[in-house]
Short mmCIF file of C-alpha atoms and ligand atoms in Angstrom, two decimals:
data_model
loop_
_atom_site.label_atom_id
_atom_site.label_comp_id
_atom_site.label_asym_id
_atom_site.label_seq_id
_atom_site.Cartn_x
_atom_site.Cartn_y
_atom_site.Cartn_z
CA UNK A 1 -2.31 26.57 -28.16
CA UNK A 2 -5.52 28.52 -27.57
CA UNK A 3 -8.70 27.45 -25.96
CA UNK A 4 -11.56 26.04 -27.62
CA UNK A 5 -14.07 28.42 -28.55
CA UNK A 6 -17.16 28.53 -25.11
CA UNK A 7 -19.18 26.77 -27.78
CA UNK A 8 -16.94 23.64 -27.85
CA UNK A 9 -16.21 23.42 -24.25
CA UNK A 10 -17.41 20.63 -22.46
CA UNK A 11 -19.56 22.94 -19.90
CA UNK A 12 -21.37 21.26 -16.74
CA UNK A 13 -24.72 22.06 -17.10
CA UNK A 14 -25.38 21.99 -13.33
CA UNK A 15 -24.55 24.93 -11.99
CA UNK A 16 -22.80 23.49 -8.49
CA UNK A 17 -21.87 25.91 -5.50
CA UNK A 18 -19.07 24.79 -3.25
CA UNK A 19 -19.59 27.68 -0.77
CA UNK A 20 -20.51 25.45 1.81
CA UNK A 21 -17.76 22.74 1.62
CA UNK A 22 -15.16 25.95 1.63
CA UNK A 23 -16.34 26.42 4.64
CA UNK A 24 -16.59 23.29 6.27
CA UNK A 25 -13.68 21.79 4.33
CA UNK A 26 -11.59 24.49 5.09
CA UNK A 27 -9.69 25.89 8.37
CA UNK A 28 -12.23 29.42 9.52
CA UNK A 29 -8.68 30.95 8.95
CA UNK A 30 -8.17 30.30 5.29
CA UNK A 31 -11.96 30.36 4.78
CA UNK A 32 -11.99 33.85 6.28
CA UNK A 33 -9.02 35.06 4.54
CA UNK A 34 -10.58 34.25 1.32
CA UNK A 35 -13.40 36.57 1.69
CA UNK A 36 -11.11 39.13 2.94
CA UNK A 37 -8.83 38.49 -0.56
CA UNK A 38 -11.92 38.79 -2.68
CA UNK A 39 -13.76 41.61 -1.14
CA UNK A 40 -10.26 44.14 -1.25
CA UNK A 41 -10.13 42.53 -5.31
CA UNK A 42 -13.86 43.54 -5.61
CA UNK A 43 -12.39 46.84 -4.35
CA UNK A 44 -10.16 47.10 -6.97
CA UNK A 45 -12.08 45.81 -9.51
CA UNK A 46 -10.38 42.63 -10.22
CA UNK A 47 -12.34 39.27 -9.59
CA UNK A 48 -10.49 36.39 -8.03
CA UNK A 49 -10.29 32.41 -8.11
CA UNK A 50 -9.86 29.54 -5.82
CA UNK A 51 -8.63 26.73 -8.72
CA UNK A 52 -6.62 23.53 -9.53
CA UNK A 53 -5.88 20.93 -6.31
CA UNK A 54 -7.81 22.26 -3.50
CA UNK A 55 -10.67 22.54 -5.55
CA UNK A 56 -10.40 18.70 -6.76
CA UNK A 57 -9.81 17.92 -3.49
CA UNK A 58 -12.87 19.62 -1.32
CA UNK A 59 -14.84 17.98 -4.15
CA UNK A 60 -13.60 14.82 -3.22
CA UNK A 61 -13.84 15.17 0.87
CA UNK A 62 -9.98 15.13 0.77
CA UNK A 63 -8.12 17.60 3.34
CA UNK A 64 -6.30 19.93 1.22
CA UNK A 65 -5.24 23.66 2.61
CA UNK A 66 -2.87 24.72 0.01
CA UNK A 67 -4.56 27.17 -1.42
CA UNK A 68 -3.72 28.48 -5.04
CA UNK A 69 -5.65 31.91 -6.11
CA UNK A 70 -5.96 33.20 -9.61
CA UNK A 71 -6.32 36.71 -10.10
CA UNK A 72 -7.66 38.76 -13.48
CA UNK A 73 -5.56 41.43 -12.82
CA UNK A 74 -2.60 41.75 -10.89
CA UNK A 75 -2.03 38.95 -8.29
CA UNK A 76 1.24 40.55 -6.96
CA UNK A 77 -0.54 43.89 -6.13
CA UNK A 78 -3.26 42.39 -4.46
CA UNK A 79 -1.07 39.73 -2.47
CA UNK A 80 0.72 42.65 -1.07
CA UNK A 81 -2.33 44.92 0.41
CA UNK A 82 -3.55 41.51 1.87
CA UNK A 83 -0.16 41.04 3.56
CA UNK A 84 -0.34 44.18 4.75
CA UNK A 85 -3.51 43.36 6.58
CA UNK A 86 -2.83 40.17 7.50
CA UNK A 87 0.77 40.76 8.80
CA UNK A 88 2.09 38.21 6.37
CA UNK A 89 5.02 37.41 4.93
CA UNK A 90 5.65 37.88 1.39
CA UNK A 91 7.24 36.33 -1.30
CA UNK A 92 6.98 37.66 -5.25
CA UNK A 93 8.33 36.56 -8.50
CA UNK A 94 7.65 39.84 -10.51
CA UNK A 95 8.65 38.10 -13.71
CA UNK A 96 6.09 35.21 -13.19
CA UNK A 97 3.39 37.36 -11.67
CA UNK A 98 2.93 35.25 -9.00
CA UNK A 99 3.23 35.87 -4.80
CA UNK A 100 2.98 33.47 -1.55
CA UNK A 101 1.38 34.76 1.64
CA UNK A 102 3.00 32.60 4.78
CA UNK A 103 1.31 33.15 8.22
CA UNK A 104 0.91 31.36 11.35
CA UNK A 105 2.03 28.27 9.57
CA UNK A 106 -0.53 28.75 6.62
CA UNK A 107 0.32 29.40 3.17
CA UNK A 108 -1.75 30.90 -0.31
CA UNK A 109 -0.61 31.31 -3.61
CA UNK A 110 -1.51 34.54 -5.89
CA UNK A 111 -0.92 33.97 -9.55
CA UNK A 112 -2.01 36.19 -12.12
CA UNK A 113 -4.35 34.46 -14.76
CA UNK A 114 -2.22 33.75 -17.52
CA UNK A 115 -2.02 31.90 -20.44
CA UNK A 116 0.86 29.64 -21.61
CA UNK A 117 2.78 28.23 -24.98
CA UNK A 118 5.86 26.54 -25.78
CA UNK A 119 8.13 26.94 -27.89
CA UNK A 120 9.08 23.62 -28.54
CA UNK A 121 9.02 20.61 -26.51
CA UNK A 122 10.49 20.50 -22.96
CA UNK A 123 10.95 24.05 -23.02
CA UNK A 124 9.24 25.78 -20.16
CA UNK A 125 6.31 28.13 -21.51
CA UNK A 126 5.92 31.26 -22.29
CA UNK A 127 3.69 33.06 -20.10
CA UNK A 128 1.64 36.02 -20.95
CA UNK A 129 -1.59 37.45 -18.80
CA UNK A 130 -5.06 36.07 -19.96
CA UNK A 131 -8.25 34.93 -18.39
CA UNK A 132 -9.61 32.65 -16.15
CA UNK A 133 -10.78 30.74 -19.18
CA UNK A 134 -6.90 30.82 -20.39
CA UNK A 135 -5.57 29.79 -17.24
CA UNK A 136 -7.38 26.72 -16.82
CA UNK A 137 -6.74 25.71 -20.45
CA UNK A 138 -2.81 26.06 -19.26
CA UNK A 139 -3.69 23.32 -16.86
CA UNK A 140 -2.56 20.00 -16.82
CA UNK A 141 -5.67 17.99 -16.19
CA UNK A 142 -9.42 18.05 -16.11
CA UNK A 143 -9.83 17.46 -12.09
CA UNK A 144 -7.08 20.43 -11.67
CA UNK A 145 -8.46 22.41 -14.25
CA UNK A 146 -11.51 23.58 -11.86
CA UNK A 147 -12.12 27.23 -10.15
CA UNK A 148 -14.38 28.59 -7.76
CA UNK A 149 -15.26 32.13 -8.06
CA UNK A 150 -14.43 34.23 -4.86
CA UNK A 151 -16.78 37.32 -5.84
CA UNK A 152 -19.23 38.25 -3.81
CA UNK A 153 -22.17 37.58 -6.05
CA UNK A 154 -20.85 34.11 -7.62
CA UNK A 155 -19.40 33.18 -3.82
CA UNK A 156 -18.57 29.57 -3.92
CA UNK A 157 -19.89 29.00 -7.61
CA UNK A 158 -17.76 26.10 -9.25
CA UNK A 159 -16.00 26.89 -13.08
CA UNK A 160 -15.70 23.69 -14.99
CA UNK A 161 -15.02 24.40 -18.36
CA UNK A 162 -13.27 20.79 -19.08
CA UNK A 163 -15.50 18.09 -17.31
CA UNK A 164 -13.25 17.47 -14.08
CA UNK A 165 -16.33 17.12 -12.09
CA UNK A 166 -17.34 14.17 -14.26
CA UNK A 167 -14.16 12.76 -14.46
CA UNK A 168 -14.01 12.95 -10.86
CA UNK A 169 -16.87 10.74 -10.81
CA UNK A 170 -15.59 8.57 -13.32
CA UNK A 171 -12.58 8.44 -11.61
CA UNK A 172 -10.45 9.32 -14.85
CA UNK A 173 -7.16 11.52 -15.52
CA UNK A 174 -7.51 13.06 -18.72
CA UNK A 175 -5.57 15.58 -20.02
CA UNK A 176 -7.53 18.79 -22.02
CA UNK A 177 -6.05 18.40 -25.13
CA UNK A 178 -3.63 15.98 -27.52
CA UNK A 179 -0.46 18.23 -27.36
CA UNK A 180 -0.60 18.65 -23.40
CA UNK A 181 2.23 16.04 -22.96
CA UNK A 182 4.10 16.97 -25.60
CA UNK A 183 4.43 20.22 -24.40
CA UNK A 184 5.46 19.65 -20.91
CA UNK A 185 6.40 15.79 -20.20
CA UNK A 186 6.62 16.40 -16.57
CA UNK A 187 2.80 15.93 -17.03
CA UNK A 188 3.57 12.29 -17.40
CA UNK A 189 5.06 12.00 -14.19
CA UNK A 190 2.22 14.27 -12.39
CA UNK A 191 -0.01 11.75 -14.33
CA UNK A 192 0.33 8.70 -12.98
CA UNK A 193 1.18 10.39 -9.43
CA UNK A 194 -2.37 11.45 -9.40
CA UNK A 195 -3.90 8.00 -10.84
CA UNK A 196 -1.85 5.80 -8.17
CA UNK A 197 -2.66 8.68 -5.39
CA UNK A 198 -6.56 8.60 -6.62
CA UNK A 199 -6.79 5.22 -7.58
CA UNK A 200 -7.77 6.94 -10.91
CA UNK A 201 -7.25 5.21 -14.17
CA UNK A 202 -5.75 6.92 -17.07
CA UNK A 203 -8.51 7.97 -19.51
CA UNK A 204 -8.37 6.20 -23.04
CA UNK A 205 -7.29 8.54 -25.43
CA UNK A 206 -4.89 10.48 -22.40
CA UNK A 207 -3.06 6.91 -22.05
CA UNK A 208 -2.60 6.74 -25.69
CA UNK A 209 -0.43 10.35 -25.70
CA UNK A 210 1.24 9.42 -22.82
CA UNK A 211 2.52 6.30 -24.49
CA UNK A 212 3.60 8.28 -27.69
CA UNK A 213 5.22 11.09 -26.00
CA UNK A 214 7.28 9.11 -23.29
CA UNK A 215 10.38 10.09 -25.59
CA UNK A 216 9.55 13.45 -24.99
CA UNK A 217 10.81 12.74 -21.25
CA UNK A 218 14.25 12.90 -23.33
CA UNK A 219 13.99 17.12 -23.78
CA UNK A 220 12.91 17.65 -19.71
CA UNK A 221 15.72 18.75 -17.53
CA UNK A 222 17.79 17.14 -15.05
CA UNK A 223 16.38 19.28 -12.36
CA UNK A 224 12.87 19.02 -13.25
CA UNK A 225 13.34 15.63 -13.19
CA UNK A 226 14.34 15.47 -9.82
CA UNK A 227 11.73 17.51 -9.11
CA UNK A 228 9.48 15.36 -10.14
CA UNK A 229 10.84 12.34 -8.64
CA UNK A 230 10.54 14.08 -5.11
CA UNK A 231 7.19 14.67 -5.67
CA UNK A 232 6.73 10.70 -5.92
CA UNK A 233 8.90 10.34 -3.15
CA UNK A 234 6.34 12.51 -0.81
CA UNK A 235 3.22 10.52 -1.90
CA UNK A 236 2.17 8.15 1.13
CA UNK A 237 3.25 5.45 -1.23
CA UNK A 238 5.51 6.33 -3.58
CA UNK A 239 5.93 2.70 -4.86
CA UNK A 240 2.77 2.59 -6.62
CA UNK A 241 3.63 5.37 -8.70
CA UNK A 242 7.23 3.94 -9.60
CA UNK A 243 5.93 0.55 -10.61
CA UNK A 244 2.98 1.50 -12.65
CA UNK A 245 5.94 4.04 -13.97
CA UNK A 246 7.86 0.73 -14.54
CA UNK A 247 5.26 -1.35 -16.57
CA UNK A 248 4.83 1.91 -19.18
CA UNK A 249 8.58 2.38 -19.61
CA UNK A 250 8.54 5.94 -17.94
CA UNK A 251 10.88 4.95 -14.96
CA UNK A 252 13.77 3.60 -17.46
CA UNK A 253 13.66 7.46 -19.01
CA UNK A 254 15.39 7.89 -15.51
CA UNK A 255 17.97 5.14 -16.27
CA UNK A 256 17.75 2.19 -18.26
CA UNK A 257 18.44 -0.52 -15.48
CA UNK A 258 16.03 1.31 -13.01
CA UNK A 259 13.24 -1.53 -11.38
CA UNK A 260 10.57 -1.29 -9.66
CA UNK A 261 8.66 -4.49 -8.71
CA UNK A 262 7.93 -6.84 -5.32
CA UNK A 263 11.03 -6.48 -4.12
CA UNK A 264 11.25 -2.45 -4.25
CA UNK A 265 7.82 -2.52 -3.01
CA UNK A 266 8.82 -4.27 0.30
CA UNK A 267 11.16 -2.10 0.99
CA UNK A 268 9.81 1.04 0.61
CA UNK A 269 6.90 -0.46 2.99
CA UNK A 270 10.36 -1.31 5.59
CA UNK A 271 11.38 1.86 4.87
CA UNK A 272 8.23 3.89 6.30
CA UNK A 273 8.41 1.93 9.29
CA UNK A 274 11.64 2.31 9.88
CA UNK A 275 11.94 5.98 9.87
CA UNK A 276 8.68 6.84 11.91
CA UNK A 277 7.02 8.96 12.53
CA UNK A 278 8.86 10.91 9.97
CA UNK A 279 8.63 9.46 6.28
CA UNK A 280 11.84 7.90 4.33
CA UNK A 281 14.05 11.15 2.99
CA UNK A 282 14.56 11.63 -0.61
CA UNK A 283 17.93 10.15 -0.74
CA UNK A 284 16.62 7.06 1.51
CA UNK A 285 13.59 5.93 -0.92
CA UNK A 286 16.28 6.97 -3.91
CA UNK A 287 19.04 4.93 -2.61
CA UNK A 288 16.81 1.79 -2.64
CA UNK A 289 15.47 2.34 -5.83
CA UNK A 290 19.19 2.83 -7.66
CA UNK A 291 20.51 -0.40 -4.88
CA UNK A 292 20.07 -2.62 -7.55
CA UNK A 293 22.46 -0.95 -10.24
CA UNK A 294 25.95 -0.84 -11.00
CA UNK A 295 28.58 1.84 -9.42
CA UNK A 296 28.57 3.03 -13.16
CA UNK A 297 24.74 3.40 -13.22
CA UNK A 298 24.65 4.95 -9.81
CA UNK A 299 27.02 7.81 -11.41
CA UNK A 300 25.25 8.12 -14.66
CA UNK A 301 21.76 8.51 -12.50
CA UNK A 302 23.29 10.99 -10.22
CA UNK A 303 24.38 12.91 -12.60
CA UNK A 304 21.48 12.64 -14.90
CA UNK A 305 18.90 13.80 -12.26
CA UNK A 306 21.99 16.77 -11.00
CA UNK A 307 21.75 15.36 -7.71
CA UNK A 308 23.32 17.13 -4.74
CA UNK A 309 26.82 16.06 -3.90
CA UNK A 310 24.96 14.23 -0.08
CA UNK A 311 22.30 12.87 -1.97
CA UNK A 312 25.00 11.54 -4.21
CA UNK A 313 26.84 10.55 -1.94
CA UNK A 314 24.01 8.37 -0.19
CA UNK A 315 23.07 6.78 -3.51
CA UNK A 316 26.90 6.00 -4.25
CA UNK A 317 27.84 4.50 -0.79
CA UNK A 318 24.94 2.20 -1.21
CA UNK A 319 26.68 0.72 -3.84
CA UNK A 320 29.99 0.32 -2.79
CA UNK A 321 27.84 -0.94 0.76
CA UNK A 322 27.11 -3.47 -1.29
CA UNK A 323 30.20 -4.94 -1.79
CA UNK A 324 30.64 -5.01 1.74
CA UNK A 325 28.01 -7.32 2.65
CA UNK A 326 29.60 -10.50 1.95
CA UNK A 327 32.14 -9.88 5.17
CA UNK A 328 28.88 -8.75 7.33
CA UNK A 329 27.37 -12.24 6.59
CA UNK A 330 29.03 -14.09 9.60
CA UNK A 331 27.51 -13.74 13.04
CA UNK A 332 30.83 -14.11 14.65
CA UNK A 333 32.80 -10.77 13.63
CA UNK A 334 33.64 -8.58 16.24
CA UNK A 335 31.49 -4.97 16.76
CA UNK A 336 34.60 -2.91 16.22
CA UNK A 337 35.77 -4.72 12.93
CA UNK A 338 31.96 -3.88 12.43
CA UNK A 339 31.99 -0.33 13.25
CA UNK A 340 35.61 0.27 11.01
CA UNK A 341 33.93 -1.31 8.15
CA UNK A 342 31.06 1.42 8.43
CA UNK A 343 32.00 4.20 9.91
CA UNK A 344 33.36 6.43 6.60
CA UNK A 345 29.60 5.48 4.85
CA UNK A 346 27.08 8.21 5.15
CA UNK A 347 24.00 7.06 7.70
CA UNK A 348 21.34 6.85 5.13
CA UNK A 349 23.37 4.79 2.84
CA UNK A 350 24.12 2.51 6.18
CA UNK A 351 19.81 2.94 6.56
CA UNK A 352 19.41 1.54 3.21
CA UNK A 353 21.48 -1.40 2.87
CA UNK A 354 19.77 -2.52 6.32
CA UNK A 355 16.43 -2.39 4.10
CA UNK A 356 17.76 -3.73 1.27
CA UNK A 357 20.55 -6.55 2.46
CA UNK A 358 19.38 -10.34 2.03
CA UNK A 359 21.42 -11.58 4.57
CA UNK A 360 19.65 -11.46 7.62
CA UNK A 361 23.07 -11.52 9.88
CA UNK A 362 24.16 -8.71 7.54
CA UNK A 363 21.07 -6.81 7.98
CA UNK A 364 21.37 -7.79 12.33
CA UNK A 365 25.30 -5.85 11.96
CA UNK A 366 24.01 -3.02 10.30
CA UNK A 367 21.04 -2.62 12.57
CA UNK A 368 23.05 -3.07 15.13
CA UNK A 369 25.96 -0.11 13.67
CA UNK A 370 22.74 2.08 13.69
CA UNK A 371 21.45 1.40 16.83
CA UNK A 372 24.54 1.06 19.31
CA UNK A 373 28.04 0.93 17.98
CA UNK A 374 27.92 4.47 15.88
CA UNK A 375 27.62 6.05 19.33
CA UNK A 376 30.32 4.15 21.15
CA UNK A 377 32.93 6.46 22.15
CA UNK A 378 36.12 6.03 24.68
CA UNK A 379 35.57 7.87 28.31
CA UNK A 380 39.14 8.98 27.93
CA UNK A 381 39.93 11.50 25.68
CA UNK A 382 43.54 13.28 24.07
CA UNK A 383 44.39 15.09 26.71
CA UNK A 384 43.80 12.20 29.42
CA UNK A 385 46.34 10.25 26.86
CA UNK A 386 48.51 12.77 27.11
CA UNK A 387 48.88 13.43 31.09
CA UNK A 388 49.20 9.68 31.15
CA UNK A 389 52.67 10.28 28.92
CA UNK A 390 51.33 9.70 25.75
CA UNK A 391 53.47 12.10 23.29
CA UNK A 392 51.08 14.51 21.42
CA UNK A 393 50.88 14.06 17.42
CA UNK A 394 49.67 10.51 15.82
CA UNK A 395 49.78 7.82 18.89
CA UNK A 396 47.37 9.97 20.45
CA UNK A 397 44.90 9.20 17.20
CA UNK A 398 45.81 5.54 17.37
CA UNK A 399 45.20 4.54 20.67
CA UNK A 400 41.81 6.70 21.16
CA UNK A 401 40.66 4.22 18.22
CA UNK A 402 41.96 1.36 20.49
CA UNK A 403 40.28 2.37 23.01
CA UNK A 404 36.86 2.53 21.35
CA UNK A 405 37.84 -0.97 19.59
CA UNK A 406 38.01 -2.22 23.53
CA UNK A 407 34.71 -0.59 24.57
CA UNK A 408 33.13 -1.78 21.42
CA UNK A 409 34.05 -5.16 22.10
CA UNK A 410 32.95 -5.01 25.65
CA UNK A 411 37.23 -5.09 26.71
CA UNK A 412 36.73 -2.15 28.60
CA UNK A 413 33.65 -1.11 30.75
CA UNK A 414 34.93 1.67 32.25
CA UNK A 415 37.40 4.49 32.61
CA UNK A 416 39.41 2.87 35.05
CA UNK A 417 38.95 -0.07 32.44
CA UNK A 418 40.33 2.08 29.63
CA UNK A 419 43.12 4.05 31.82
CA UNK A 420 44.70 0.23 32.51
CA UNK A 421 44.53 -0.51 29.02
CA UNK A 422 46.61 2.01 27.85
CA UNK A 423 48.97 1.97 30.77
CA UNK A 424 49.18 -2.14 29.44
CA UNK A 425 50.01 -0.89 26.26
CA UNK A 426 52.80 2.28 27.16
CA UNK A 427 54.50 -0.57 29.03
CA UNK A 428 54.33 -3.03 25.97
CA UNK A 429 55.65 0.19 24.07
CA UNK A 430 58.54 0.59 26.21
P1 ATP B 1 -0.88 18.16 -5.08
O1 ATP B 1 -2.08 17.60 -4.43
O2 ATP B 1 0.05 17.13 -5.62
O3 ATP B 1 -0.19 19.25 -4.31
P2 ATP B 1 -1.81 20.21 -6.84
O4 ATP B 1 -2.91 19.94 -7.80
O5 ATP B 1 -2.01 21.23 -5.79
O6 ATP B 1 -1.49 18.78 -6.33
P3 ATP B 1 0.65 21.53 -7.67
O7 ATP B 1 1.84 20.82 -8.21
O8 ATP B 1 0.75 22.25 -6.39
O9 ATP B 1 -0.50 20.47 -7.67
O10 ATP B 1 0.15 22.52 -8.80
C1 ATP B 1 -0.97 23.38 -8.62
C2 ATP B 1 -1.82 23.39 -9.87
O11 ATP B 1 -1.05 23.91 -10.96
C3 ATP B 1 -2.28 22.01 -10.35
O12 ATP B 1 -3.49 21.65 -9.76
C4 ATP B 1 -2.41 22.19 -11.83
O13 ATP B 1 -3.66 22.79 -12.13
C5 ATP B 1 -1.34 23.20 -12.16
N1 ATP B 1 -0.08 22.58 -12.62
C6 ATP B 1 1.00 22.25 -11.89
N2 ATP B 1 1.96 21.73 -12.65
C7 ATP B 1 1.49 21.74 -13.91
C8 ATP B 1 2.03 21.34 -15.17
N3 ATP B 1 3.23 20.81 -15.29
N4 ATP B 1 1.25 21.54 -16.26
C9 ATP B 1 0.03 22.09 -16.15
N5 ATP B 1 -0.54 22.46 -15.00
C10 ATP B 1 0.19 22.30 -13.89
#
């Protein structure tokens, strides 16, 4: 699909300049390295673009320092000279025209201006260079579809070709044109990410395509897919996205019998507290959402998302966890019966069923697996067994688990503790 003709385009009249907010909003590193970019393309006669979420985002006062530069010309070139200078290290993808710069924990994108098409839906486009113009069209939504010019004379001047700035304002996600989620369904996903993140609504006419094409989640990849859903998964809460996903029938394109609702709310929120100050992994926040299905449906999600065999593996522990709850329920059971009962379950798996469990005694075992028993080893080890007169081969195994049964159940205290133990138990043997 090609742009509209300038004539049709929605243009904002007021010419805005965002040179100051680049370089208040903006580390004097990155803001610095951006004139540096565009005064070696001025060089070479190429001009050069700051566009899509950093632009959005410096409009709206929000931190942002991922920077994504568009180049007429040839990003990859360019990105390499400025590596050069900046001591940088490089990363190209020749065949996409496109280059990262990583230094000193910062990080810029070069992509060449391009345009996009599809050749049918789901597939991923078809890229060949174009302009600025082109580029943006390729975008997926108004308040991404912005640009700054970089050149010296237009320094800081905003490009709005599509009305983000006044959908900004309105607080809408609209998409630029009818086919955009047809083409790419992904776009679904990215937006209601942005309209929970924003507290944006979905503009009229955008929520009407989104409706019509959610079927068109049926041609997107496993992979991209998962993609997506990790991008969810690192909002600050990615529970807003998954039950507005939920009450438009997006999340049961993942799997049928996937909910999201109070319950999955409360423990996402458990979740994040939990695992601070670090947020929930991928396979902890998926593990909750897929508790609530069948071992069947935990297969059929892991494989319909390709998940990797310990992500998996979390997701199909925490249902088989689940079966297990039932004999965690009474306060009375000993740690070690506790410990034997978890110990072959992958942590996060263990993690999530504390979060998710009703019974509170349950939950107490688990949290208290986590906490204390997973760590509870013997003082003795084989070869103490052994000088002792154990014989070498399978008793050794046996009574090393013993002896962590005794120090889990507070039977032994100490070495001498444990070394009287199993002399008690070679003279039972004998
Ligand atoms: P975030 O704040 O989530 O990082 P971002 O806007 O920087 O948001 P990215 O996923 O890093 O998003 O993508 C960078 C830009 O590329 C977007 O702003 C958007 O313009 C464009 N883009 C990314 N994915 C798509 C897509 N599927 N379709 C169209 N444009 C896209």
């Amino acid at each position: 699909m090609k742009p509209p003709p300038t004539c049709a385009i929605m243009r904002d009249m007021i010419a805005t300049n965002l040179a100051s907010k680049l370089k208040e909003g903006l580390p004097a590193e990155l803001a610095g390295f951006m004139k540096t970019a565009a005064e070696l393309a001025a060089e070479r006669g190429l001009s050069l673009y700051l566009v899509g979420g950093v632009v959005r985002d410096l409009l709206l006062g929000k931190p942002n320092f991922d920077l994504d530069l568009v180049v007429e010309g040839d990003a990859v070139a360019l990105a390499r000279e400025l590596a050069g200078i900046k001591a940088a290290k490089i990363t190209t993808h020749p065949r996409f025209k496109t280059a990262k710069l990583t230094w000193a924990g910062l990080s810029v994108d070069f992509t060449t201006a391009r345009s996009e098409s599809y050749e049918h839906p789901g597939a991923l486009p078809t890229v060949t260079p174009g302009s600025l113009e082109s580029d943006l069209f390729r975008r997926d939504f108004t308040i991404n579809a912005m640009a700054v010019s970089l050149d010296a004379g237009r320094y800081g001047e905003l490009i709005d070709h599509y009305g983000g700035q006044t959908d900004l304002a309105q607080r809408l996600i609209r998409v630029l044109h009818e086919r955009s989620f047809t083409d790419d369904a992904t776009r679904i996903w990215r937006a209601l990410r942005y309209e929970q993140r924003l507290d944006f609504q979905l503009e009229e006419a955008t929520l009407n395509w989104l409706k019509r094409d959610i079927v068109q989640l049926n041609t997107i990849s496993g992979d991209r897919l998962r993609y997506e859903l990790e991008c969810v998964f690192r909002e600050a809460r990615p529970e807003k996205v998954l039950c507005r996903a939920d009450e438009l029938g997006v999340l049961q394109k993942l799997h049928p019998a996937l909910r999201a609702d109070a319950w999955l709310e409360d423990r996402f929120r458990l979740a994040r507290k939990l695992t601070l100050p670090q947020p929930p992994s991928f396979a902890l926040y998926l593990a909750l959402l897929a508790y609530r299905l069948n071992g069947d449906e935990c297969a059929e999600l892991s494989t319909s998302l390709k998940l990797s065999k310990p992500v998996a593996r979390v997701v199909h522990d925490a249902a088989s966890l689940k079966a297990k709850i039932k004999a965690l329920a009474y306060p009375e059971i000993k740690p070690s019966y506790v410990y034997r009962l978890l110990c072959g379950f992958s942590q996060s798996a263990v993690v999530a069923v504390s979060i998710a469990a009703a019974s509170p005694v349950a939950r107490q075992h688990l949290e208290s697996y986590l906490h204390k028993l997973r760590y509870v080893k013997p003082a003795l080890g084989g070869s103490d067994l052994i000088a002792m007169g154990v014989a070498p081969g399978p008793r050794v195994k046996e009574l090393l688990e013993r002896l962590r049964d005794a120090r889990l159940n507070g039977e032994a205290l100490s070495r001498q503790d444990e070394a009287a133990l199993v002399k008690e138990w070679l003279t039972e043997a004998t």
